[in-house]
Amino acid sequence: MHQIKPVLSGLPFEALAETLKPLPQFRAEQVFQWIARGVSSFQEMTNLAIPLREDLEHRFSLSSSIIAGRAADPDGTVKLYIRLHDGERIEAVLLTDGEHRKTACLSTQAGCPLACAFCKTGTRGLTRNLTSGEILEQFLHLRSIEPEIANIVFMGMGEPLLNLPELRKTLEVLTDSRGFGLSKRRITLSTSGIIAGIRNLAATGPEVRLALSLTTGDSNLRSRLMPVTKSNPLPSLKDVLYDYQQQQGQRITLEAVLLGGVNTRQEDSDALAAFAAGLDVVVNLIPWNPVEGMVFEGQALREPTAREIAGYIQRLKRRGLKVTRRLRKGLRIAGACGQLGPPGGLKAHEGP
Ligand code: SAH
Ligand code: SF4
């Protein structure tokens, strides 16, 4: 599929109004609303005169990506394979929690340049950043299969803060009361800890919820597991999180993917607790989702044992920290965290 016409999805209101000129502002508002309602063609924009619909159809596209396949897990998780206009493939996941609330997990990049030792997405490197439209369209595609989505998390493929200009446009569209009107409190951005990006977000917003993939509070181990630590050291990261929190006032999530025998030691939980001191946080533990063939410093990675998990939780709780344990979602369809990556083993579910 080759993209020729300019795409309207993902344009913040002002940019849309500019693009549609000389149409008056109220027409732009109508189109903006229709995009938020998820129409798939200009023909569905029934409050526009038919010749205008045809003219728009002629000049613009509403969307640039298509659902190329899907896989569903009995636990309620649905993973969509999405094909972009240049043939690139990304994934978006619909998660269901214990209270049956639905959360959209969206990708911000095709691949990821940060190469964390435990993450499948990191193994493929970065192909390219997604446009604001491509990020927004993932939400629209998920909403076409589930109309009631309560939350959005940017925890799919890629590092959101390395694609901040485009992501910011998407966030602007999603939180604009003239269209989607989503509350910033329902949007969480998960970052590996890009200091400049957090600072930038604090300075110019929007102030969405933040989750930091801390993994371990031990700087040395973290640098080896997450090379991004070398240019974003933990002490400065903590300072910038503190500032963000002072300004925005919401609790921050510290995520720690637990790697059996690697970061489940007492040093790790102690260092994590030390990092958390002075911040208002909830710790979210994610038992590592197996990715075949992943080796860290000569050792095959493995899931944490029940005992390692329990010990870790207990030590954090003793220090007064709030701890949640993420339920594994979509394990059977490789839709879980860190399992989004090059297709493998799922071909049978894929579409054209
Ligand atoms: N790049 C961002 C957001 C995407 S990764 C970030 O790193 O935060 C989302 C989460 O999945 C991160 O917390 C990451 O630590 C976790 N993760 C990556 N690989 C995983 C795996 N194999 N099992 C469980 N969690 C994983
Ligand atoms: Fe990138 Fe996040 Fe995976 Fe690290 S964990 S490689 S930052 S997607």
Tab-separated table of N, CA and C in Angstrom, residues 193-328:
chain	number	residue	atom	x	y	z
A	193	GLY	N	13.773	5.521	31.084
A	193	GLY	CA	14.455	6.532	31.891
A	193	GLY	C	15.276	7.518	31.087
A	194	ILE	N	14.633	8.192	30.152
A	194	ILE	CA	15.307	9.199	29.326
A	194	ILE	C	15.135	10.556	30.029
A	195	ILE	N	16.208	11.014	30.657
A	195	ILE	CA	16.114	12.205	31.506
A	195	ILE	C	15.619	13.430	30.728
A	196	ALA	N	16.224	13.672	29.569
A	196	ALA	CA	15.839	14.858	28.786
A	196	ALA	C	14.356	14.806	28.425
A	197	GLY	N	13.869	13.624	28.132
A	197	GLY	CA	12.466	13.468	27.747
A	197	GLY	C	11.520	13.768	28.900
A	198	ILE	N	11.864	13.294	30.089
A	198	ILE	CA	11.002	13.541	31.258
A	198	ILE	C	10.991	15.040	31.568
A	199	ARG	N	12.178	15.646	31.457
A	199	ARG	CA	12.273	17.086	31.713
A	199	ARG	C	11.428	17.868	30.703
A	200	ASN	N	11.530	17.446	29.471
A	200	ASN	CA	10.783	18.074	28.389
A	200	ASN	C	9.270	17.952	28.617
A	201	LEU	N	8.858	16.779	29.041
A	201	LEU	CA	7.440	16.528	29.316
A	201	LEU	C	6.975	17.397	30.482
A	202	ALA	N	7.822	17.532	31.500
A	202	ALA	CA	7.472	18.351	32.657
A	202	ALA	C	7.335	19.816	32.241
A	203	ALA	N	8.200	20.237	31.331
A	203	ALA	CA	8.200	21.653	30.945
A	203	ALA	C	7.013	22.002	30.053
A	204	THR	N	6.679	21.114	29.123
A	204	THR	CA	5.655	21.506	28.150
A	204	THR	C	4.470	20.552	28.082
A	205	GLY	N	4.451	19.552	28.938
A	205	GLY	CA	3.285	18.686	29.049
A	205	GLY	C	3.049	17.844	27.803
A	206	PRO	N	1.930	17.152	27.727
A	206	PRO	CA	0.946	17.034	28.797
A	206	PRO	C	1.439	16.104	29.902
A	207	GLU	N	1.018	16.426	31.124
A	207	GLU	CA	1.529	15.674	32.278
A	207	GLU	C	0.748	14.391	32.511
A	208	VAL	N	1.088	13.420	31.705
A	208	VAL	CA	0.458	12.106	31.849
A	208	VAL	C	1.110	11.367	33.017
A	209	ARG	N	0.562	10.212	33.336
A	209	ARG	CA	1.192	9.400	34.384
A	209	ARG	C	2.484	8.794	33.855
A	210	LEU	N	3.428	8.608	34.769
A	210	LEU	CA	4.719	8.058	34.366
A	210	LEU	C	4.965	6.708	35.029
A	211	ALA	N	5.562	5.811	34.272
A	211	ALA	CA	6.070	4.565	34.837
A	211	ALA	C	7.540	4.491	34.424
A	212	LEU	N	8.400	4.220	35.372
A	212	LEU	CA	9.817	4.078	35.054
A	212	LEU	C	10.184	2.596	35.132
A	213	SER	N	10.787	2.093	34.070
A	213	SER	CA	11.254	0.708	34.090
A	213	SER	C	12.594	0.668	34.811
A	214	LEU	N	12.519	0.596	36.124
A	214	LEU	CA	13.744	0.670	36.911
A	214	LEU	C	14.551	-0.631	36.790
A	215	THR	N	13.858	-1.762	36.883
A	215	THR	CA	14.483	-3.088	36.752
A	215	THR	C	15.371	-3.449	37.940
A	216	THR	N	16.280	-2.557	38.281
A	216	THR	CA	17.050	-2.731	39.519
A	216	THR	C	17.561	-1.349	39.922
A	217	GLY	N	17.771	-1.166	41.218
A	217	GLY	CA	18.316	0.106	41.699
A	217	GLY	C	19.837	0.081	41.736
A	218	ASP	N	20.411	-1.066	41.397
A	218	ASP	CA	21.869	-1.225	41.400
A	218	ASP	C	22.402	-0.673	40.059
A	219	SER	N	23.107	0.470	40.147
A	219	SER	CA	23.535	1.176	38.928
A	219	SER	C	24.387	0.311	38.017
A	220	ASN	N	25.292	-0.435	38.643
A	220	ASN	CA	26.199	-1.246	37.838
A	220	ASN	C	25.423	-2.310	37.061
A	221	LEU	N	24.588	-3.052	37.760
A	221	LEU	CA	23.806	-4.096	37.091
A	221	LEU	C	22.855	-3.485	36.066
A	222	ARG	N	22.281	-2.346	36.439
A	222	ARG	CA	21.322	-1.725	35.504
A	222	ARG	C	22.015	-1.291	34.217
A	223	SER	N	23.236	-0.795	34.323
A	223	SER	CA	23.967	-0.397	33.108
A	223	SER	C	24.196	-1.587	32.194
A	224	ARG	N	24.386	-2.759	32.803
A	224	ARG	CA	24.618	-3.947	31.981
A	224	ARG	C	23.308	-4.470	31.380
A	225	LEU	N	22.231	-4.388	32.141
A	225	LEU	CA	20.935	-4.871	31.637
A	225	LEU	C	20.289	-3.854	30.696
A	226	MET	N	20.455	-2.583	31.044
A	226	MET	CA	19.832	-1.505	30.272
A	226	MET	C	20.904	-0.463	29.966
A	227	PRO	N	21.565	-0.617	28.814
A	227	PRO	CA	22.683	0.285	28.479
A	227	PRO	C	22.303	1.768	28.518
A	228	VAL	N	21.029	2.074	28.391
A	228	VAL	CA	20.568	3.468	28.426
A	228	VAL	C	20.955	4.143	29.749
A	229	THR	N	21.220	3.329	30.779
A	229	THR	CA	21.601	3.857	32.093
A	229	THR	C	22.896	4.664	32.026
A	230	LYS	N	23.794	4.261	31.105
A	230	LYS	CA	25.106	4.914	31.051
A	230	LYS	C	24.980	6.408	30.754
A	231	SER	N	24.060	6.759	29.877
A	231	SER	CA	23.897	8.185	29.577
A	231	SER	C	22.761	8.823	30.384
A	232	ASN	N	22.078	8.019	31.172
A	232	ASN	CA	20.985	8.531	32.016
A	232	ASN	C	21.131	7.951	33.416
A	233	PRO	N	22.128	8.424	34.171
A	233	PRO	CA	22.444	7.783	35.440
A	233	PRO	C	21.318	7.898	36.475
A	234	LEU	N	21.239	6.883	37.324
A	234	LEU	CA	20.117	6.790	38.258
A	234	LEU	C	19.957	8.014	39.172
A	235	PRO	N	21.044	8.578	39.736
A	235	PRO	CA	20.821	9.725	40.630
A	235	PRO	C	20.141	10.905	39.909
A	236	SER	N	20.572	11.201	38.688
A	236	SER	CA	19.936	12.312	37.950
A	236	SER	C	18.512	11.950	37.563
A	237	LEU	N	18.304	10.674	37.275
A	237	LEU	CA	16.967	10.210	36.906
A	237	LEU	C	16.011	10.414	38.079
A	238	LYS	N	16.500	10.095	39.251
A	238	LYS	CA	15.659	10.274	40.436
A	238	LYS	C	15.319	11.758	40.625
A	239	ASP	N	16.301	12.632	40.447
A	239	ASP	CA	16.042	14.071	40.584
A	239	ASP	C	14.949	14.544	39.641
A	240	VAL	N	15.032	14.094	38.407
A	240	VAL	CA	14.066	14.591	37.429
A	240	VAL	C	12.672	14.003	37.697
A	241	LEU	N	12.620	12.768	38.195
A	241	LEU	CA	11.329	12.178	38.571
A	241	LEU	C	10.715	12.951	39.736
A	242	TYR	N	11.585	13.313	40.666
A	242	TYR	CA	11.130	14.069	41.834
A	242	TYR	C	10.492	15.388	41.374
A	243	ASP	N	11.173	16.085	40.478
A	243	ASP	CA	10.639	17.353	39.962
A	243	ASP	C	9.312	17.142	39.236
A	244	TYR	N	9.273	16.108	38.432
A	244	TYR	CA	8.044	15.815	37.674
A	244	TYR	C	6.887	15.604	38.645
A	245	GLN	N	7.176	14.830	39.687
A	245	GLN	CA	6.129	14.518	40.653
A	245	GLN	C	5.689	15.752	41.437
A	246	GLN	N	6.642	16.607	41.806
A	246	GLN	CA	6.307	17.833	42.528
A	246	GLN	C	5.313	18.648	41.720
A	247	GLN	N	5.550	18.662	40.413
A	247	GLN	CA	4.737	19.478	39.541
A	247	GLN	C	3.391	18.840	39.256
A	248	GLN	N	3.393	17.538	39.021
A	248	GLN	CA	2.201	16.886	38.497
A	248	GLN	C	1.366	16.228	39.598
A	249	GLY	N	2.019	15.868	40.700
A	249	GLY	CA	1.277	15.384	41.861
A	249	GLY	C	0.726	13.970	41.793
A	250	GLN	N	1.057	13.229	40.745
A	250	GLN	CA	0.542	11.856	40.665
A	250	GLN	C	1.608	10.856	41.099
A	251	ARG	N	1.118	9.745	41.615
A	251	ARG	CA	2.032	8.669	41.990
A	251	ARG	C	2.748	8.126	40.754
A	252	ILE	N	4.012	7.797	40.921
A	252	ILE	CA	4.803	7.236	39.826
A	252	ILE	C	4.921	5.724	40.022
A	253	THR	N	4.876	4.995	38.932
A	253	THR	CA	5.059	3.544	39.019
A	253	THR	C	6.520	3.199	38.751
A	254	LEU	N	7.096	2.388	39.595
A	254	LEU	CA	8.429	1.834	39.314
A	254	LEU	C	8.209	0.398	38.878
A	255	GLU	N	8.571	0.119	37.634
A	255	GLU	CA	8.399	-1.248	37.144
A	255	GLU	C	9.713	-1.991	37.296
A	256	ALA	N	9.592	-3.228	37.712
A	256	ALA	CA	10.801	-4.044	37.766
A	256	ALA	C	10.490	-5.408	37.182
A	257	VAL	N	11.057	-5.666	36.006
A	257	VAL	CA	10.926	-6.995	35.440
A	257	VAL	C	11.904	-7.882	36.215
A	258	LEU	N	11.384	-8.982	36.747
A	258	LEU	CA	12.219	-9.847	37.591
A	258	LEU	C	12.836	-10.971	36.769
A	259	LEU	N	14.157	-10.998	36.770
A	259	LEU	CA	14.914	-11.992	36.012
A	259	LEU	C	15.512	-12.972	37.019
A	260	GLY	N	15.070	-14.216	36.917
A	260	GLY	CA	15.498	-15.214	37.896
A	260	GLY	C	17.014	-15.241	38.075
A	261	GLY	N	17.459	-15.139	39.321
A	261	GLY	CA	18.883	-15.263	39.627
A	261	GLY	C	19.719	-14.063	39.195
A	262	VAL	N	19.105	-13.050	38.587
A	262	VAL	CA	19.887	-11.903	38.106
A	262	VAL	C	19.614	-10.642	38.928
A	263	ASN	N	18.351	-10.249	39.038
A	263	ASN	CA	18.046	-9.014	39.770
A	263	ASN	C	17.019	-9.233	40.883
A	264	THR	N	17.028	-10.438	41.421
A	264	THR	CA	16.090	-10.746	42.505
A	264	THR	C	16.819	-10.845	43.843
A	265	ARG	N	18.058	-10.375	43.871
A	265	ARG	CA	18.857	-10.469	45.094
A	265	ARG	C	18.432	-9.394	46.098
A	266	GLN	N	18.868	-9.578	47.330
A	266	GLN	CA	18.576	-8.570	48.358
A	266	GLN	C	19.135	-7.198	47.951
A	267	GLU	N	20.354	-7.188	47.348
A	267	GLU	CA	20.950	-5.905	46.911
A	267	GLU	C	20.010	-5.158	45.970
A	268	ASP	N	19.325	-5.936	45.122
A	268	ASP	CA	18.457	-5.293	44.135
A	268	ASP	C	17.241	-4.643	44.789
A	269	SER	N	16.598	-5.400	45.699
A	269	SER	CA	15.415	-4.818	46.342
A	269	SER	C	15.823	-3.671	47.270
A	270	ASP	N	16.972	-3.812	47.948
A	270	ASP	CA	17.442	-2.716	48.809
A	270	ASP	C	17.702	-1.465	47.978
A	271	ALA	N	18.373	-1.656	46.847
A	271	ALA	CA	18.702	-0.505	46.001
A	271	ALA	C	17.437	0.092	45.384
A	272	LEU	N	16.470	-0.763	45.077
A	272	LEU	CA	15.211	-0.246	44.549
A	272	LEU	C	14.502	0.597	45.616
A	273	ALA	N	14.503	0.095	46.845
A	273	ALA	CA	13.867	0.842	47.940
A	273	ALA	C	14.586	2.171	48.174
A	274	ALA	N	15.907	2.150	48.060
A	274	ALA	CA	16.661	3.394	48.249
A	274	ALA	C	16.310	4.393	47.149
A	275	PHE	N	16.156	3.892	45.927
A	275	PHE	CA	15.775	4.776	44.814
A	275	PHE	C	14.396	5.379	45.067
A	276	ALA	N	13.505	4.560	45.631
A	276	ALA	CA	12.115	5.006	45.832
A	276	ALA	C	11.992	6.022	46.971
A	277	ALA	N	12.954	6.048	47.886
A	277	ALA	CA	12.841	6.913	49.072
A	277	ALA	C	12.658	8.372	48.650
A	278	GLY	N	11.628	9.001	49.201
A	278	GLY	CA	11.379	10.409	48.884
A	278	GLY	C	10.445	10.623	47.711
A	279	LEU	N	10.176	9.544	46.972
A	279	LEU	CA	9.213	9.631	45.869
A	279	LEU	C	7.921	8.940	46.310
A	280	ASP	N	6.801	9.352	45.730
A	280	ASP	CA	5.545	8.653	45.997
A	280	ASP	C	5.361	7.634	44.872
A	281	VAL	N	5.600	6.372	45.201
A	281	VAL	CA	5.594	5.357	44.142
A	281	VAL	C	4.789	4.118	44.505
A	282	VAL	N	4.430	3.394	43.472
A	282	VAL	CA	3.970	2.028	43.656
A	282	VAL	C	4.923	1.184	42.800
A	283	VAL	N	5.346	0.061	43.357
A	283	VAL	CA	6.281	-0.792	42.623
A	283	VAL	C	5.480	-1.881	41.918
A	284	ASN	N	5.691	-2.000	40.632
A	284	ASN	CA	4.990	-3.016	39.870
A	284	ASN	C	5.995	-4.077	39.420
A	285	LEU	N	5.857	-5.268	39.975
A	285	LEU	CA	6.796	-6.339	39.642
A	285	LEU	C	6.257	-7.147	38.467
A	286	ILE	N	7.110	-7.374	37.514
A	286	ILE	CA	6.718	-8.125	36.319
A	286	ILE	C	7.628	-9.339	36.186
A	287	PRO	N	7.134	-10.511	36.541
A	287	PRO	CA	7.974	-11.694	36.311
A	287	PRO	C	8.325	-11.759	34.822
A	288	TRP	N	9.600	-11.977	34.539
A	288	TRP	CA	10.070	-11.964	33.153
A	288	TRP	C	9.276	-12.926	32.281
A	289	ASN	N	8.812	-12.441	31.144
A	289	ASN	CA	8.138	-13.310	30.180
A	289	ASN	C	9.188	-13.906	29.261
A	290	PRO	N	9.249	-15.213	29.217
A	290	PRO	CA	10.330	-15.857	28.477
A	290	PRO	C	10.395	-15.444	27.011
A	291	VAL	N	11.580	-15.188	26.578
A	291	VAL	CA	11.868	-14.952	25.165
A	291	VAL	C	12.949	-15.966	24.834
A	292	GLU	N	12.656	-16.807	23.865
A	292	GLU	CA	13.585	-17.898	23.600
A	292	GLU	C	14.964	-17.404	23.195
A	293	GLY	N	15.964	-18.054	23.741
A	293	GLY	CA	17.326	-17.784	23.303
A	293	GLY	C	17.960	-16.524	23.873
A	294	MET	N	17.330	-15.903	24.860
A	294	MET	CA	17.929	-14.688	25.411
A	294	MET	C	18.987	-15.026	26.441
A	295	VAL	N	20.183	-14.525	26.194
A	295	VAL	CA	21.316	-14.827	27.063
A	295	VAL	C	21.862	-13.520	27.614
A	296	PHE	N	22.143	-13.497	28.909
A	296	PHE	CA	22.732	-12.317	29.521
A	296	PHE	C	24.072	-12.689	30.136
A	297	GLU	N	25.127	-12.093	29.624
A	297	GLU	CA	26.486	-12.359	30.084
A	297	GLU	C	26.763	-13.858	30.194
A	298	GLY	N	26.438	-14.551	29.140
A	298	GLY	CA	26.768	-15.959	29.046
A	298	GLY	C	25.773	-16.902	29.696
A	299	GLN	N	24.737	-16.321	30.323
A	299	GLN	CA	23.785	-17.168	31.035
A	299	GLN	C	22.400	-17.003	30.424
A	300	ALA	N	21.723	-18.137	30.202
A	300	ALA	CA	20.371	-18.036	29.655
A	300	ALA	C	19.469	-17.366	30.685
A	301	LEU	N	18.681	-16.403	30.251
A	301	LEU	CA	17.737	-15.779	31.184
A	301	LEU	C	16.646	-16.776	31.529
A	302	ARG	N	16.152	-16.658	32.740
A	302	ARG	CA	15.050	-17.542	33.117
A	302	ARG	C	14.028	-16.772	33.939
A	303	GLU	N	12.833	-17.349	34.030
A	303	GLU	CA	11.794	-16.722	34.843
A	303	GLU	C	12.200	-16.798	36.305
A	304	PRO	N	11.716	-15.851	37.123
A	304	PRO	CA	12.003	-15.954	38.547
A	304	PRO	C	11.176	-17.091	39.147
A	305	THR	N	11.698	-17.736	40.176
A	305	THR	CA	10.909	-18.772	40.844
A	305	THR	C	9.884	-18.094	41.758
A	306	ALA	N	8.877	-18.873	42.159
A	306	ALA	CA	7.854	-18.333	43.060
A	306	ALA	C	8.520	-17.824	44.338
A	307	ARG	N	9.550	-18.537	44.771
A	307	ARG	CA	10.252	-18.160	45.984
A	307	ARG	C	11.007	-16.835	45.833
A	308	GLU	N	11.656	-16.674	44.688
A	308	GLU	CA	12.362	-15.412	44.430
A	308	GLU	C	11.377	-14.234	44.409
A	309	ILE	N	10.235	-14.456	43.793
A	309	ILE	CA	9.237	-13.383	43.712
A	309	ILE	C	8.721	-13.040	45.111
A	310	ALA	N	8.357	-14.084	45.845
A	310	ALA	CA	7.789	-13.856	47.183
A	310	ALA	C	8.791	-13.140	48.085
A	311	GLY	N	10.051	-13.570	48.030
A	311	GLY	CA	11.081	-12.946	48.860
A	311	GLY	C	11.253	-11.475	48.516
A	312	TYR	N	11.249	-11.193	47.246
A	312	TYR	CA	11.429	-9.819	46.763
A	312	TYR	C	10.280	-8.940	47.266
A	313	ILE	N	9.063	-9.454	47.108
A	313	ILE	CA	7.877	-8.690	47.530
A	313	ILE	C	7.948	-8.427	49.036
A	314	GLN	N	8.305	-9.476	49.769
A	314	GLN	CA	8.336	-9.356	51.225
A	314	GLN	C	9.338	-8.285	51.670
A	315	ARG	N	10.516	-8.288	51.059
A	315	ARG	CA	11.544	-7.316	51.456
A	315	ARG	C	11.101	-5.885	51.155
A	316	LEU	N	10.418	-5.706	50.022
A	316	LEU	CA	9.941	-4.351	49.696
A	316	LEU	C	8.846	-3.922	50.664
A	317	LYS	N	7.964	-4.850	50.972
A	317	LYS	CA	6.845	-4.528	51.864
A	317	LYS	C	7.345	-4.181	53.258
A	318	ARG	N	8.366	-4.903	53.687
A	318	ARG	CA	8.941	-4.607	54.999
A	318	ARG	C	9.477	-3.184	55.064
A	319	ARG	N	9.867	-2.680	53.931
A	319	ARG	CA	10.361	-1.307	53.900
A	319	ARG	C	9.247	-0.304	53.658
A	320	GLY	N	8.024	-0.790	53.737
A	320	GLY	CA	6.878	0.119	53.643
A	320	GLY	C	6.479	0.504	52.227
A	321	LEU	N	6.982	-0.236	51.249
A	321	LEU	CA	6.630	0.116	49.863
A	321	LEU	C	5.342	-0.569	49.432
A	322	LYS	N	4.597	0.116	48.586
A	322	LYS	CA	3.386	-0.446	48.001
A	322	LYS	C	3.818	-1.283	46.798
A	323	VAL	N	3.418	-2.535	46.775
A	323	VAL	CA	3.878	-3.414	45.698
A	323	VAL	C	2.689	-4.073	45.003
A	324	THR	N	2.703	-4.073	43.688
A	324	THR	CA	1.718	-4.864	42.963
A	324	THR	C	2.486	-5.821	42.064
A	325	ARG	N	1.837	-6.895	41.752
A	325	ARG	CA	2.479	-7.859	40.877
A	325	ARG	C	1.647	-7.951	39.615
A	326	ARG	N	2.288	-7.717	38.508
A	326	ARG	CA	1.524	-7.735	37.272
A	326	ARG	C	1.139	-9.147	36.897
A	327	LEU	N	-0.141	-9.301	36.613
A	327	LEU	CA	-0.584	-10.603	36.132
A	327	LEU	C	-0.053	-10.779	34.744
A	328	ARG	N	0.309	-11.978	34.428
A	328	ARG	CA	0.760	-12.237	33.072
A	328	ARG	C	-0.419	-12.175	32.147
